[in-house]
Short mmCIF file of C-alpha atoms in Angstrom, two decimals:
data_model
loop_
_atom_site.label_atom_id
_atom_site.label_comp_id
_atom_site.label_asym_id
_atom_site.label_seq_id
_atom_site.Cartn_x
_atom_site.Cartn_y
_atom_site.Cartn_z
CA MET A 1 4.47 18.54 -8.09
CA SER A 2 3.18 16.35 -10.92
CA THR A 3 4.12 13.26 -8.90
CA MET A 4 1.89 14.47 -6.05
CA LEU A 5 -0.97 15.09 -8.47
CA SER A 6 -0.47 11.67 -10.00
CA ALA A 7 -0.45 10.02 -6.57
CA GLU A 8 -3.67 11.79 -5.59
CA SER A 9 -5.24 10.88 -8.92
CA ASP A 10 -4.25 7.23 -8.40
CA THR A 11 -5.74 7.35 -4.91
CA ALA A 12 -8.93 8.94 -6.23
CA ASP A 13 -9.16 6.16 -8.83
CA LEU A 14 -8.70 3.55 -6.11
CA ALA A 15 -11.44 5.14 -3.99
CA LYS A 16 -13.79 5.15 -6.97
CA LYS A 17 -12.96 1.51 -7.75
CA LEU A 18 -13.85 0.63 -4.15
CA ASN A 19 -17.07 2.70 -4.35
CA LEU A 20 -15.84 5.12 -1.69
CA TYR A 21 -16.77 8.76 -2.25
CA ALA A 22 -15.13 11.25 0.08
CA GLY A 23 -18.03 13.69 0.17
CA THR A 24 -20.51 11.10 1.43
CA LYS A 25 -19.07 11.12 4.96
CA ALA A 26 -17.65 13.62 7.44
CA SER A 27 -13.99 13.32 8.42
CA ILE A 28 -14.83 11.75 11.80
CA GLN A 29 -16.76 9.00 10.00
CA TRP A 30 -13.77 8.22 7.77
CA GLU A 31 -11.55 8.17 10.88
CA ARG A 32 -13.89 5.67 12.48
CA ILE A 33 -13.87 3.40 9.42
CA PHE A 34 -10.09 3.30 9.26
CA SER A 35 -9.70 2.69 13.00
CA SER A 36 -11.71 -0.53 13.10
CA GLU A 37 -10.70 -3.88 11.62
CA ARG A 38 -14.38 -4.84 11.37
CA ARG A 39 -15.18 -1.70 9.37
CA LEU A 40 -12.12 -2.17 7.16
CA LYS A 41 -13.45 -5.63 6.30
CA ARG A 42 -16.94 -4.27 5.69
CA TYR A 43 -15.61 -1.79 3.14
CA LYS A 44 -13.20 -4.41 1.70
CA LEU A 45 -10.15 -2.38 2.73
CA ASP A 46 -8.54 -5.06 4.88
CA ASN A 47 -6.47 -6.46 2.00
CA LEU A 48 -4.82 -3.14 1.02
CA ASP A 49 -1.18 -2.64 1.92
CA GLU A 50 -0.46 -0.14 4.68
CA VAL A 51 0.83 2.60 2.34
CA LYS A 52 -2.29 2.47 0.13
CA LEU A 53 -4.51 2.39 3.21
CA ILE A 54 -2.87 5.53 4.62
CA GLN A 55 -3.04 7.32 1.26
CA LEU A 56 -6.70 6.40 0.85
CA LYS A 57 -7.57 7.52 4.39
CA ASN A 58 -5.79 10.85 3.89
CA TYR A 59 -7.51 11.42 0.54
CA LEU A 60 -10.99 10.62 1.89
CA ILE A 61 -10.53 12.86 4.94
CA LYS A 62 -9.02 15.70 2.89
CA HIS A 63 -12.09 15.69 0.63
CA SER A 64 -14.76 14.69 3.15
CA ALA A 65 -18.12 16.43 3.33
CA ASP A 66 -17.00 18.71 6.16
CA SER A 67 -13.64 19.66 4.62
CA LYS A 68 -12.63 22.83 2.81
CA GLN A 69 -12.28 20.84 -0.44
CA PRO A 70 -15.21 18.37 -0.45
CA VAL A 71 -15.63 15.98 -3.36
CA VAL A 72 -19.33 15.45 -3.89
CA PRO A 73 -20.53 12.64 -6.19
CA GLY A 74 -22.22 13.89 -9.33
CA LEU A 75 -20.58 17.33 -9.35
#
């Protein structure tokens, strides 16, 4: 269990480092970003390895604005 929490914490730190805040977009918007090479480049995600990219996508969608557990900047 603590490994899962650590992994999510590491992913949250990565998102923050990349200036990506889950609660700023709906899940469909995050899906769109991760499905386009052009958008991945725009958000500087194109150089992440596949595992990190998947973890980041899952984290952002899990905590998106329209999720049951949104993460809203400033709260």
